[in-house]
Amino acid sequence: MTVLDRLLGRHPEPDDRHQAQGAPSPSPAAECAHGAMTPRWDAIEDMGHEDRASSFVCEACHSTLTPAEAERARAETVARLHLGQ
C-alpha cells in the first residue's frame, strides 16, 4: 500500500496483498477459443488460398495451429454459438 492509497482511504484487495508480498496470484486456466486466426503459407503462389495454408496463428494467444487444429477450433466455436441460442 502506498502513501497515496492511505491518504485516499484505499484498501488493497486480498489478491493485491499477496502480490505485494511476492506470492504469485492464482490464475484460472482459461483455454483460448482461437476465434481470430491468421493463415500462413509456405509458398508465395499459395497466398490468398486459405485451403492451401500451412498453419494458422491465433491473434489472441499467438499459438500456431495446424490446418486440422484450426478447423477443429472453428467447429467448436460454431457449436458454442449454436448452443447459446
Short mmCIF file of C-alpha atoms in Angstrom, two decimals:
data_model
loop_
_atom_site.label_atom_id
_atom_site.label_comp_id
_atom_site.label_asym_id
_atom_site.label_seq_id
_atom_site.Cartn_x
_atom_site.Cartn_y
_atom_site.Cartn_z
CA MET A 1 0.00 0.00 0.00
CA THR A 2 1.40 3.36 -0.98
CA VAL A 3 1.15 6.62 0.92
CA LEU A 4 -1.32 7.92 -1.65
CA ASP A 5 -3.53 4.87 -1.11
CA ARG A 6 -3.50 5.51 2.63
CA LEU A 7 -4.37 9.20 2.19
CA LEU A 8 -7.28 8.36 -0.12
CA GLY A 9 -8.51 5.56 2.13
CA ARG A 10 -7.98 2.82 -0.42
CA HIS A 11 -7.50 -0.68 0.87
CA PRO A 12 -5.88 -3.42 -1.18
CA GLU A 13 -7.91 -6.46 -2.19
CA PRO A 14 -6.80 -9.81 -0.72
CA ASP A 15 -5.11 -10.75 -4.02
CA ASP A 16 -3.24 -7.40 -4.04
CA ARG A 17 -1.77 -8.16 -0.62
CA HIS A 18 -0.40 -11.48 -1.87
CA GLN A 19 1.14 -9.82 -4.89
CA ALA A 20 2.70 -7.13 -2.72
CA GLN A 21 4.31 -9.87 -0.60
CA GLY A 22 5.74 -11.51 -3.69
CA ALA A 23 3.41 -14.52 -3.76
CA PRO A 24 2.13 -15.42 -7.20
CA SER A 25 -1.57 -14.81 -7.69
CA PRO A 26 -3.67 -17.77 -8.73
CA SER A 27 -4.72 -17.54 -12.34
CA PRO A 28 -7.58 -19.56 -13.76
CA ALA A 29 -6.61 -21.91 -16.54
CA ALA A 30 -8.66 -20.40 -19.36
CA GLU A 31 -8.39 -22.08 -22.71
CA CYS A 32 -8.28 -19.83 -25.76
CA ALA A 33 -11.17 -20.26 -28.20
CA HIS A 34 -8.93 -19.27 -31.17
CA GLY A 35 -11.69 -17.08 -32.56
CA ALA A 36 -9.46 -14.96 -34.80
CA MET A 37 -6.77 -16.82 -36.75
CA THR A 38 -4.45 -15.61 -39.48
CA PRO A 39 -3.39 -18.09 -42.16
CA ARG A 40 0.29 -18.59 -43.02
CA TRP A 41 1.62 -20.03 -46.26
CA ASP A 42 4.90 -21.70 -47.20
CA ALA A 43 4.77 -20.70 -50.87
CA ILE A 44 4.00 -17.28 -52.31
CA GLU A 45 1.79 -18.74 -55.05
CA ASP A 46 -0.45 -20.27 -52.35
CA MET A 47 -1.13 -16.92 -50.64
CA GLY A 48 -4.76 -15.93 -50.63
CA HIS A 49 -5.97 -19.53 -50.82
CA GLU A 50 -6.94 -20.42 -47.28
CA ASP A 51 -7.25 -24.10 -48.18
CA ARG A 52 -3.53 -24.08 -49.03
CA ALA A 53 -2.41 -22.50 -45.73
CA SER A 54 0.35 -24.42 -43.97
CA SER A 55 -0.56 -23.09 -40.50
CA PHE A 56 -2.73 -20.59 -38.65
CA VAL A 57 -1.71 -18.16 -35.89
CA CYS A 58 -4.25 -17.24 -33.22
CA GLU A 59 -4.44 -13.48 -32.77
CA ALA A 60 -5.40 -13.81 -29.09
CA CYS A 61 -2.87 -16.28 -27.69
CA HIS A 62 -0.33 -16.27 -30.57
CA SER A 63 -0.21 -20.06 -30.74
CA THR A 64 0.39 -21.77 -34.07
CA LEU A 65 -2.20 -24.29 -35.20
CA THR A 66 -2.12 -26.84 -37.97
CA PRO A 67 -4.90 -26.63 -40.57
CA ALA A 68 -6.67 -29.55 -38.85
CA GLU A 69 -6.44 -27.86 -35.44
CA ALA A 70 -7.74 -24.60 -36.92
CA GLU A 71 -10.71 -26.39 -38.48
CA ARG A 72 -11.49 -28.11 -35.18
CA ALA A 73 -11.29 -24.77 -33.31
CA ARG A 74 -13.66 -23.18 -35.82
CA ALA A 75 -16.12 -26.07 -35.48
CA GLU A 76 -16.03 -25.79 -31.68
CA THR A 77 -16.68 -22.04 -31.90
CA VAL A 78 -19.65 -22.61 -34.20
CA ALA A 79 -21.01 -25.27 -31.83
CA ARG A 80 -20.67 -22.88 -28.86
CA LEU A 81 -22.51 -20.16 -30.76
CA HIS A 82 -25.36 -22.51 -31.68
CA LEU A 83 -25.69 -23.71 -28.08
CA GLY A 84 -26.00 -20.13 -26.89
CA GLN A 85 -29.19 -19.52 -28.88
#
